[in-house]
């Protein structure tokens, strides 16, 4: 497939199929995310925030939570409040600057979250067993571009007045 960028009916069919499959993929992931969130007693956005926090190397400010999620700082504060009440995060004073408050994940609760995730996902890497390294790199590249594109779309949507297309 690499290098095949020509037009034609075959490409148009693939793009149409990609559109359909992408919509099914996004819907299935959203429904999966809702089911996991329900199981943990969290809102789906809170679950994904928790997921993003586990990818951060260090505790973060609520402002960083807002950046990660695309939420306003007020909404991010309420999200952190909910995660704190649920026991998944705690607020700590920054040792270097006592005026700053950091949001840190609670390791025991994150381990619980991880066990649930692993139990559901199983060995997800087997989904890619039939791909060679070049194909796998293509999937990784696509996912990176999708994350960047989606971030830009979220920002566009949040910047628009309500009820405008």
Tab-separated table of N, CA and C in Angstrom:
chain	number	residue	atom	x	y	z
A	1	UNK	N	0.816	-1.186	0.000
A	1	UNK	CA	0.000	0.000	0.000
A	1	UNK	C	0.862	1.252	0.000
A	2	UNK	N	2.008	1.186	0.687
A	2	UNK	CA	2.889	2.356	0.743
A	2	UNK	C	3.223	2.805	-0.665
A	3	UNK	N	3.155	4.092	-0.876
A	3	UNK	CA	3.459	4.645	-2.184
A	3	UNK	C	2.259	4.672	-3.112
A	4	UNK	N	1.167	4.011	-2.743
A	4	UNK	CA	-0.027	3.984	-3.577
A	4	UNK	C	-0.915	5.158	-3.205
A	5	UNK	N	-0.744	6.265	-3.913
A	5	UNK	CA	-1.535	7.458	-3.627
A	5	UNK	C	-2.339	7.898	-4.831
A	6	UNK	N	-2.457	7.020	-5.798
A	6	UNK	CA	-3.202	7.378	-7.004
A	6	UNK	C	-4.682	7.520	-6.722
A	7	UNK	N	-5.366	8.148	-7.646
A	7	UNK	CA	-6.805	8.329	-7.497
A	7	UNK	C	-7.529	7.103	-7.979
A	8	UNK	N	-8.724	7.305	-8.438
A	8	UNK	CA	-9.462	6.223	-9.034
A	8	UNK	C	-10.537	5.663	-8.138
A	9	UNK	N	-11.300	4.763	-8.754
A	9	UNK	CA	-12.446	4.177	-8.072
A	9	UNK	C	-12.023	3.319	-6.893
A	10	UNK	N	-10.894	2.616	-7.009
A	10	UNK	CA	-10.426	1.776	-5.911
A	10	UNK	C	-10.117	2.586	-4.669
A	11	UNK	N	-9.436	3.705	-4.860
A	11	UNK	CA	-9.111	4.571	-3.716
A	11	UNK	C	-10.385	5.174	-3.132
A	12	UNK	N	-11.312	5.595	-3.991
A	12	UNK	CA	-12.570	6.170	-3.513
A	12	UNK	C	-13.332	5.150	-2.671
A	13	UNK	N	-13.345	3.881	-3.113
A	13	UNK	CA	-14.012	2.823	-2.335
A	13	UNK	C	-13.327	2.625	-0.982
A	14	UNK	N	-11.977	2.622	-0.988
A	14	UNK	CA	-11.242	2.459	0.272
A	14	UNK	C	-11.503	3.610	1.228
A	15	UNK	N	-11.535	4.835	0.701
A	15	UNK	CA	-11.812	5.991	1.554
A	15	UNK	C	-13.231	5.941	2.112
A	16	UNK	N	-14.179	5.489	1.305
A	16	UNK	CA	-15.558	5.349	1.791
A	16	UNK	C	-15.626	4.281	2.881
A	17	UNK	N	-14.933	3.161	2.661
A	17	UNK	CA	-14.903	2.104	3.670
A	17	UNK	C	-14.207	2.599	4.943
A	18	UNK	N	-13.124	3.362	4.784
A	18	UNK	CA	-12.418	3.923	5.926
A	18	UNK	C	-13.334	4.833	6.738
A	19	UNK	N	-14.140	5.615	6.049
A	19	UNK	CA	-15.081	6.496	6.735
A	19	UNK	C	-16.054	5.685	7.589
A	20	UNK	N	-16.597	4.632	7.023
A	20	UNK	CA	-17.550	3.786	7.743
A	20	UNK	C	-16.871	3.058	8.899
A	21	UNK	N	-15.725	2.460	8.630
A	21	UNK	CA	-15.012	1.708	9.659
A	21	UNK	C	-14.560	2.647	10.783
A	22	UNK	N	-14.123	3.845	10.443
A	22	UNK	CA	-13.687	4.814	11.459
A	22	UNK	C	-14.832	5.173	12.389
A	23	UNK	N	-16.006	5.396	11.815
A	23	UNK	CA	-17.161	5.735	12.640
A	23	UNK	C	-17.520	4.579	13.569
A	24	UNK	N	-17.470	3.345	13.041
A	24	UNK	CA	-17.749	2.181	13.891
A	24	UNK	C	-16.681	2.036	14.985
A	25	UNK	N	-15.432	2.273	14.620
A	25	UNK	CA	-14.326	2.180	15.569
A	25	UNK	C	-14.505	3.193	16.699
A	26	UNK	N	-14.789	4.439	16.344
A	26	UNK	CA	-14.966	5.476	17.365
A	26	UNK	C	-16.150	5.168	18.269
A	27	UNK	N	-17.248	4.709	17.673
A	27	UNK	CA	-18.431	4.378	18.468
A	27	UNK	C	-18.139	3.203	19.398
A	28	UNK	N	-17.462	2.185	18.884
A	28	UNK	CA	-17.177	1.022	19.736
A	28	UNK	C	-16.255	1.416	20.880
A	29	UNK	N	-15.285	2.282	20.616
A	29	UNK	CA	-14.397	2.708	21.695
A	29	UNK	C	-15.145	3.573	22.707
A	30	UNK	N	-16.007	4.461	22.235
A	30	UNK	CA	-16.782	5.300	23.159
A	30	UNK	C	-17.671	4.434	24.046
A	31	UNK	N	-18.287	3.412	23.472
A	31	UNK	CA	-19.151	2.516	24.253
A	31	UNK	C	-18.330	1.679	25.235
A	32	UNK	N	-17.155	1.227	24.809
A	32	UNK	CA	-16.252	0.500	25.698
A	32	UNK	C	-15.824	1.407	26.850
A	33	UNK	N	-15.444	2.639	26.527
A	33	UNK	CA	-15.029	3.608	27.532
A	33	UNK	C	-16.152	3.845	28.540
A	34	UNK	N	-17.387	3.960	28.056
A	34	UNK	CA	-18.533	4.163	28.947
A	34	UNK	C	-18.702	2.962	29.873
A	35	UNK	N	-18.568	1.756	29.335
A	35	UNK	CA	-18.725	0.551	30.147
A	35	UNK	C	-17.648	0.468	31.227
A	36	UNK	N	-16.397	0.785	30.875
A	36	UNK	CA	-15.316	0.772	31.869
A	36	UNK	C	-15.576	1.848	32.924
A	37	UNK	N	-15.958	3.039	32.480
A	37	UNK	CA	-16.243	4.129	33.414
A	37	UNK	C	-17.372	3.741	34.361
A	38	UNK	N	-18.433	3.142	33.820
A	38	UNK	CA	-19.544	2.695	34.652
A	38	UNK	C	-19.061	1.692	35.697
A	39	UNK	N	-18.225	0.768	35.264
A	39	UNK	CA	-17.707	-0.267	36.162
A	39	UNK	C	-16.925	0.352	37.329
A	40	UNK	N	-16.183	1.437	37.030
A	40	UNK	CA	-15.365	2.093	38.052
A	40	UNK	C	-16.119	3.191	38.800
A	41	UNK	N	-17.350	3.480	38.367
A	41	UNK	CA	-18.124	4.536	38.999
A	41	UNK	C	-17.631	5.927	38.630
A	42	UNK	N	-17.117	6.064	37.424
A	42	UNK	CA	-16.586	7.342	36.951
A	42	UNK	C	-17.354	7.824	35.731
A	43	UNK	N	-17.230	9.102	35.451
A	43	UNK	CA	-17.733	9.674	34.205
A	43	UNK	C	-16.723	9.296	33.113
A	44	UNK	N	-17.161	9.056	31.882
A	44	UNK	CA	-16.214	8.691	30.822
A	44	UNK	C	-15.075	9.703	30.625
A	45	UNK	N	-15.369	10.992	30.752
A	45	UNK	CA	-14.305	11.996	30.619
A	45	UNK	C	-13.316	11.864	31.768
A	46	UNK	N	-13.819	11.591	32.968
A	46	UNK	CA	-12.949	11.417	34.124
A	46	UNK	C	-12.031	10.214	33.911
A	47	UNK	N	-12.579	9.143	33.350
A	47	UNK	CA	-11.787	7.953	33.067
A	47	UNK	C	-10.654	8.282	32.100
A	48	UNK	N	-10.955	9.023	31.051
A	48	UNK	CA	-9.912	9.350	30.081
A	48	UNK	C	-8.902	10.331	30.658
A	49	UNK	N	-9.335	11.226	31.526
A	49	UNK	CA	-8.393	12.103	32.213
A	49	UNK	C	-7.453	11.260	33.065
A	50	UNK	N	-8.004	10.309	33.785
A	50	UNK	CA	-7.187	9.416	34.597
A	50	UNK	C	-6.189	8.674	33.710
A	51	UNK	N	-6.648	8.204	32.577
A	51	UNK	CA	-5.770	7.546	31.607
A	51	UNK	C	-4.623	8.478	31.211
A	52	UNK	N	-4.936	9.723	30.885
A	52	UNK	CA	-3.906	10.690	30.490
A	52	UNK	C	-2.960	10.999	31.647
A	53	UNK	N	-3.486	11.086	32.855
A	53	UNK	CA	-2.627	11.351	34.012
A	53	UNK	C	-1.619	10.232	34.236
A	54	UNK	N	-2.005	8.998	33.939
A	54	UNK	CA	-1.074	7.883	34.110
A	54	UNK	C	0.051	7.929	33.079
A	55	UNK	N	-0.127	8.693	32.007
A	55	UNK	CA	0.922	8.835	30.994
A	55	UNK	C	1.902	9.958	31.308
A	56	UNK	N	1.545	10.812	32.270
A	56	UNK	CA	2.426	11.909	32.667
A	56	UNK	C	3.513	11.373	33.590
A	57	UNK	N	4.734	11.873	33.434
A	57	UNK	CA	5.871	11.390	34.226
A	57	UNK	C	5.793	11.827	35.685
A	58	UNK	N	5.194	12.967	35.923
A	58	UNK	CA	5.155	13.562	37.261
A	58	UNK	C	3.743	14.071	37.550
A	59	UNK	N	3.451	14.372	38.808
A	59	UNK	CA	2.174	15.041	39.112
A	59	UNK	C	2.078	16.357	38.340
A	60	UNK	N	0.850	16.774	38.051
A	60	UNK	CA	0.620	17.960	37.222
A	60	UNK	C	-0.296	18.947	37.925
A	61	UNK	N	-0.310	20.156	37.440
A	61	UNK	CA	-1.234	21.160	37.952
A	61	UNK	C	-2.615	20.938	37.337
A	62	UNK	N	-3.603	21.545	37.937
A	62	UNK	CA	-4.948	21.479	37.359
A	62	UNK	C	-4.958	22.166	35.995
A	63	UNK	N	-4.125	23.192	35.817
A	63	UNK	CA	-3.993	23.830	34.511
A	63	UNK	C	-3.534	22.846	33.456
A	64	UNK	N	-2.608	21.965	33.822
A	64	UNK	CA	-2.146	20.932	32.892
A	64	UNK	C	-3.268	19.939	32.607
A	65	UNK	N	-4.071	19.621	33.613
A	65	UNK	CA	-5.231	18.744	33.392
A	65	UNK	C	-6.138	19.383	32.344
A	66	UNK	N	-6.349	20.699	32.446
A	66	UNK	CA	-7.169	21.411	31.465
A	66	UNK	C	-6.550	21.285	30.069
A	67	UNK	N	-5.235	21.436	29.971
A	67	UNK	CA	-4.557	21.302	28.671
A	67	UNK	C	-4.720	19.895	28.117
A	68	UNK	N	-4.520	18.885	28.953
A	68	UNK	CA	-4.607	17.495	28.502
A	68	UNK	C	-5.992	17.134	27.992
A	69	UNK	N	-7.009	17.686	28.638
A	69	UNK	CA	-8.384	17.300	28.330
A	69	UNK	C	-9.104	18.260	27.398
A	70	UNK	N	-8.561	19.464	27.245
A	70	UNK	CA	-9.251	20.469	26.441
A	70	UNK	C	-10.386	21.142	27.194
A	71	UNK	N	-10.463	20.911	28.499
A	71	UNK	CA	-11.511	21.526	29.312
A	71	UNK	C	-11.069	22.906	29.793
A	72	UNK	N	-12.024	23.695	30.221
A	72	UNK	CA	-11.682	24.960	30.871
A	72	UNK	C	-11.045	24.630	32.223
A	73	UNK	N	-10.374	25.608	32.813
A	73	UNK	CA	-9.762	25.341	34.119
A	73	UNK	C	-10.817	25.054	35.179
A	74	UNK	N	-11.963	25.709	35.105
A	74	UNK	CA	-13.044	25.435	36.046
A	74	UNK	C	-13.557	24.012	35.920
A	75	UNK	N	-13.768	23.569	34.681
A	75	UNK	CA	-14.231	22.190	34.460
A	75	UNK	C	-13.169	21.186	34.877
A	76	UNK	N	-11.907	21.512	34.616
A	76	UNK	CA	-10.809	20.622	35.017
A	76	UNK	C	-10.745	20.513	36.538
A	77	UNK	N	-10.978	21.612	37.227
A	77	UNK	CA	-10.982	21.584	38.695
A	77	UNK	C	-12.089	20.669	39.197
A	78	UNK	N	-13.279	20.769	38.621
A	78	UNK	CA	-14.389	19.898	39.029
A	78	UNK	C	-14.075	18.428	38.705
A	79	UNK	N	-13.426	18.186	37.578
A	79	UNK	CA	-13.033	16.828	37.208
A	79	UNK	C	-12.053	16.275	38.246
A	80	UNK	N	-11.046	17.063	38.610
A	80	UNK	CA	-10.077	16.631	39.624
A	80	UNK	C	-10.788	16.393	40.958
A	81	UNK	N	-11.747	17.248	41.300
A	81	UNK	CA	-12.527	17.046	42.530
A	81	UNK	C	-13.188	15.668	42.519
A	82	UNK	N	-13.802	15.309	41.387
A	82	UNK	CA	-14.485	14.012	41.289
A	82	UNK	C	-13.485	12.858	41.411
A	83	UNK	N	-12.337	12.972	40.728
A	83	UNK	CA	-11.327	11.918	40.808
A	83	UNK	C	-10.761	11.803	42.222
A	84	UNK	N	-10.648	12.937	42.902
A	84	UNK	CA	-10.155	12.920	44.277
A	84	UNK	C	-11.178	12.244	45.199
A	85	UNK	N	-12.457	12.588	45.037
A	85	UNK	CA	-13.512	11.947	45.851
A	85	UNK	C	-13.546	10.437	45.612
A	86	UNK	N	-13.276	10.024	44.376
A	86	UNK	CA	-13.281	8.598	44.038
A	86	UNK	C	-11.999	7.897	44.499
A	87	UNK	N	-11.010	8.674	44.943
A	87	UNK	CA	-9.779	8.087	45.478
A	87	UNK	C	-8.694	7.811	44.455
A	88	UNK	N	-8.857	8.294	43.233
A	88	UNK	CA	-7.868	8.024	42.180
A	88	UNK	C	-6.728	9.033	42.138
A	89	UNK	N	-6.967	10.239	42.642
A	89	UNK	CA	-5.920	11.257	42.675
A	89	UNK	C	-5.938	11.944	44.031
A	90	UNK	N	-4.847	12.619	44.323
A	90	UNK	CA	-4.781	13.460	45.506
A	90	UNK	C	-4.061	14.744	45.125
A	91	UNK	N	-4.425	15.799	45.825
A	91	UNK	CA	-3.747	17.077	45.623
A	91	UNK	C	-2.597	17.159	46.625
A	92	UNK	N	-1.451	17.639	46.118
A	92	UNK	CA	-0.260	17.790	46.963
A	92	UNK	C	0.349	19.158	46.713
A	93	UNK	N	0.940	19.710	47.728
A	93	UNK	CA	1.708	20.946	47.565
A	93	UNK	C	2.987	20.611	46.813
A	94	UNK	N	3.370	21.482	45.892
A	94	UNK	CA	4.617	21.331	45.158
A	94	UNK	C	5.766	21.613	46.123
A	95	UNK	N	6.687	20.676	46.263
A	95	UNK	CA	7.809	20.843	47.198
A	95	UNK	C	8.692	22.030	46.803
A	96	UNK	N	8.799	22.298	45.502
A	96	UNK	CA	9.653	23.393	45.030
A	96	UNK	C	8.971	24.751	45.167
A	97	UNK	N	7.646	24.774	45.073
A	97	UNK	CA	6.885	26.023	45.168
A	97	UNK	C	5.603	25.717	45.935
A	98	UNK	N	5.606	25.955	47.215
A	98	UNK	CA	4.499	25.578	48.090
A	98	UNK	C	3.174	26.241	47.708
A	99	UNK	N	3.222	27.283	46.875
A	99	UNK	CA	1.978	27.924	46.434
A	99	UNK	C	1.254	27.071	45.394
A	100	UNK	N	2.006	26.250	44.677
A	100	UNK	CA	1.413	25.403	43.628
A	100	UNK	C	0.870	24.118	44.204
A	101	UNK	N	-0.271	23.708	43.664
A	101	UNK	CA	-0.876	22.441	44.062
A	101	UNK	C	-0.800	21.512	42.855
A	102	UNK	N	-0.329	20.303	43.109
A	102	UNK	CA	-0.196	19.312	42.042
A	102	UNK	C	-1.224	18.202	42.220
A	103	UNK	N	-1.615	17.625	41.111
A	103	UNK	CA	-2.535	16.490	41.099
A	103	UNK	C	-1.689	15.247	40.863
A	104	UNK	N	-1.729	14.335	41.821
A	104	UNK	CA	-0.953	13.094	41.734
A	104	UNK	C	-1.898	11.904	41.767
A	105	UNK	N	-1.603	10.906	40.961
A	105	UNK	CA	-2.411	9.688	40.991
A	105	UNK	C	-2.069	8.895	42.248
A	106	UNK	N	-3.039	8.117	42.724
A	106	UNK	CA	-2.864	7.261	43.901
A	106	UNK	C	-2.477	5.878	43.375
A	107	UNK	N	-1.230	5.454	43.623
A	107	UNK	CA	-0.714	4.223	43.014
A	107	UNK	C	-1.594	2.990	43.194
A	108	UNK	N	-2.151	2.787	44.385
A	108	UNK	CA	-2.973	1.595	44.627
A	108	UNK	C	-4.227	1.606	43.748
A	109	UNK	N	-4.838	2.762	43.613
A	109	UNK	CA	-6.049	2.864	42.790
A	109	UNK	C	-5.710	2.738	41.311
A	110	UNK	N	-4.549	3.268	40.906
A	110	UNK	CA	-4.127	3.151	39.507
A	110	UNK	C	-3.822	1.693	39.186
A	111	UNK	N	-3.248	0.963	40.142
A	111	UNK	CA	-2.984	-0.466	39.933
A	111	UNK	C	-4.300	-1.218	39.735
A	112	UNK	N	-5.311	-0.846	40.519
A	112	UNK	CA	-6.652	-1.442	40.390
A	112	UNK	C	-7.222	-1.152	38.995
A	113	UNK	N	-7.108	0.101	38.582
A	113	UNK	CA	-7.531	0.541	37.252
A	113	UNK	C	-6.794	-0.270	36.184
A	114	UNK	N	-5.480	-0.431	36.361
A	114	UNK	CA	-4.665	-1.180	35.401
A	114	UNK	C	-5.070	-2.637	35.302
A	115	UNK	N	-5.357	-3.244	36.434
A	115	UNK	CA	-5.784	-4.654	36.428
A	115	UNK	C	-7.101	-4.826	35.675
A	116	UNK	N	-8.033	-3.915	35.906
A	116	UNK	CA	-9.307	-3.991	35.183
A	116	UNK	C	-9.062	-3.849	33.690
A	117	UNK	N	-8.255	-2.852	33.318
A	117	UNK	CA	-7.966	-2.584	31.908
A	117	UNK	C	-7.310	-3.793	31.254
A	118	UNK	N	-6.305	-4.358	31.912
A	118	UNK	CA	-5.601	-5.524	31.364
A	118	UNK	C	-6.522	-6.730	31.264
A	119	UNK	N	-7.375	-6.916	32.246
A	119	UNK	CA	-8.310	-8.031	32.214
A	119	UNK	C	-9.288	-7.928	31.053
A	120	UNK	N	-9.677	-6.710	30.716
A	120	UNK	CA	-10.605	-6.505	29.601
A	120	UNK	C	-9.899	-6.580	28.252
A	121	UNK	N	-8.725	-5.978	28.189
A	121	UNK	CA	-8.016	-5.900	26.916
A	121	UNK	C	-7.323	-7.204	26.578
A	122	UNK	N	-7.010	-8.001	27.593
A	122	UNK	CA	-6.261	-9.222	27.332
A	122	UNK	C	-4.931	-8.849	26.706
A	123	UNK	N	-4.450	-9.672	25.841
A	123	UNK	CA	-3.208	-9.364	25.143
A	123	UNK	C	-3.552	-8.676	23.831
A	124	UNK	N	-3.859	-7.383	23.915
A	124	UNK	CA	-4.291	-6.620	22.750
A	124	UNK	C	-3.249	-6.615	21.643
A	125	UNK	N	-1.997	-6.816	21.989
A	125	UNK	CA	-0.957	-6.770	20.958
A	125	UNK	C	-1.131	-7.877	19.922
A	126	UNK	N	-1.881	-8.945	20.268
A	126	UNK	CA	-2.107	-10.006	19.285
A	126	UNK	C	-2.944	-9.513	18.107
A	127	UNK	N	-3.649	-8.383	18.288
A	127	UNK	CA	-4.403	-7.806	17.168
A	127	UNK	C	-3.483	-7.428	16.018
A	128	UNK	N	-2.198	-7.250	16.324
A	128	UNK	CA	-1.250	-6.766	15.327
A	128	UNK	C	-0.270	-7.839	14.871
A	129	UNK	N	-0.496	-9.084	15.280
A	129	UNK	CA	0.421	-10.171	14.931
A	129	UNK	C	0.589	-10.366	13.428
A	130	UNK	N	-0.447	-10.067	12.654
A	130	UNK	CA	-0.357	-10.295	11.215
A	130	UNK	C	0.241	-9.107	10.459
A	131	UNK	N	0.689	-8.068	11.179
A	131	UNK	CA	1.297	-6.906	10.541
A	131	UNK	C	2.816	-6.979	10.633
A	132	UNK	N	3.478	-6.605	9.544
A	132	UNK	CA	4.938	-6.513	9.639
A	132	UNK	C	5.291	-5.161	10.260
A	133	UNK	N	6.578	-4.919	10.495
A	133	UNK	CA	7.002	-3.702	11.181
A	133	UNK	C	6.621	-2.435	10.419
A	134	UNK	N	6.666	-2.481	9.103
A	134	UNK	CA	6.303	-1.314	8.295
A	134	UNK	C	4.820	-1.005	8.445
A	135	UNK	N	3.995	-2.042	8.405
A	135	UNK	CA	2.552	-1.841	8.576
A	135	UNK	C	2.231	-1.346	9.985
A	136	UNK	N	2.912	-1.909	10.972
A	136	UNK	CA	2.701	-1.472	12.346
A	136	UNK	C	3.107	-0.005	12.518
A	137	UNK	N	4.218	0.391	11.896
A	137	UNK	CA	4.650	1.792	11.945
A	137	UNK	C	3.614	2.693	11.284
A	138	UNK	N	2.951	2.204	10.241
A	138	UNK	CA	1.897	2.969	9.575
A	138	UNK	C	0.719	3.185	10.529
A	139	UNK	N	0.347	2.148	11.265
A	139	UNK	CA	-0.745	2.261	12.239
A	139	UNK	C	-0.368	3.269	13.326
A	140	UNK	N	0.849	3.186	13.844
A	140	UNK	CA	1.312	4.115	14.876
A	140	UNK	C	1.284	5.539	14.341
A	141	UNK	N	1.788	5.745	13.125
A	141	UNK	CA	1.777	7.079	12.513
A	141	UNK	C	0.362	7.606	12.349
A	142	UNK	N	-0.537	6.744	11.910
A	142	UNK	CA	-1.939	7.149	11.741
A	142	UNK	C	-2.535	7.576	13.084
A	143	UNK	N	-2.270	6.793	14.118
A	143	UNK	CA	-2.837	7.125	15.431
A	143	UNK	C	-2.271	8.447	15.943
A	144	UNK	N	-0.991	8.691	15.747
A	144	UNK	CA	-0.407	9.979	16.166
A	144	UNK	C	-1.065	11.141	15.430
A	145	UNK	N	-1.223	10.999	14.115
A	145	UNK	CA	-1.864	12.068	13.327
A	145	UNK	C	-3.314	12.258	13.758
A	146	UNK	N	-3.996	11.182	14.069
A	146	UNK	CA	-5.386	11.262	14.510
A	146	UNK	C	-5.491	11.999	15.843
A	147	UNK	N	-4.587	11.711	16.776
A	147	UNK	CA	-4.587	12.401	18.073
A	147	UNK	C	-4.389	13.900	17.859
A	148	UNK	N	-3.428	14.271	17.011
A	148	UNK	CA	-3.173	15.692	16.737
A	148	UNK	C	-4.373	16.346	16.058
A	149	UNK	N	-4.929	15.677	15.058
A	149	UNK	CA	-6.083	16.203	14.331
A	149	UNK	C	-7.276	16.381	15.273
A	150	UNK	N	-7.528	15.368	16.092
A	150	UNK	CA	-8.652	15.433	17.013
A	150	UNK	C	-8.479	16.571	18.009
A	151	UNK	N	-7.261	16.769	18.497
A	151	UNK	CA	-6.996	17.879	19.411
A	151	UNK	C	-7.333	19.218	18.785
A	152	UNK	N	-6.964	19.373	17.521
A	152	UNK	CA	-7.291	20.627	16.816
A	152	UNK	C	-8.800	20.771	16.639
A	153	UNK	N	-9.490	19.679	16.361
A	153	UNK	CA	-10.944	19.735	16.168
A	153	UNK	C	-11.653	20.065	17.482
A	154	UNK	N	-11.162	19.503	18.585
A	154	UNK	CA	-11.746	19.818	19.901
A	154	UNK	C	-11.608	21.309	20.166
A	155	UNK	N	-10.422	21.849	19.901
A	155	UNK	CA	-10.198	23.288	20.118
A	155	UNK	C	-11.137	24.116	19.247
A	156	UNK	N	-11.307	23.729	17.992
A	156	UNK	CA	-12.221	24.453	17.096
A	156	UNK	C	-13.639	24.428	17.625
A	157	UNK	N	-14.089	23.259	18.064
A	157	UNK	CA	-15.452	23.135	18.585
A	157	UNK	C	-15.651	23.978	19.838
A	158	UNK	N	-14.666	23.991	20.704
A	158	UNK	CA	-14.789	24.754	21.950
A	158	UNK	C	-14.739	26.258	21.701
A	159	UNK	N	-14.091	26.684	20.617
A	159	UNK	CA	-13.991	28.101	20.293
A	159	UNK	C	-15.239	28.651	19.608
A	160	UNK	N	-16.061	27.773	19.051
A	160	UNK	CA	-17.265	28.218	18.331
A	160	UNK	C	-18.408	28.476	19.285
A	161	UNK	N	-19.247	29.461	18.933
A	161	UNK	CA	-20.467	29.638	19.725
A	161	UNK	C	-21.355	28.400	19.577
A	162	UNK	N	-22.139	28.122	20.592
A	162	UNK	CA	-23.050	26.978	20.541
A	162	UNK	C	-24.010	27.124	19.359
A	163	UNK	N	-24.490	25.998	18.892
A	163	UNK	CA	-25.484	25.919	17.813
A	163	UNK	C	-25.001	26.486	16.484
A	164	UNK	N	-23.678	26.478	16.250
A	164	UNK	CA	-23.164	26.825	14.930
A	164	UNK	C	-22.478	25.596	14.364
A	165	UNK	N	-22.668	25.339	13.085
A	165	UNK	CA	-22.082	24.144	12.482
A	165	UNK	C	-20.559	24.179	12.432
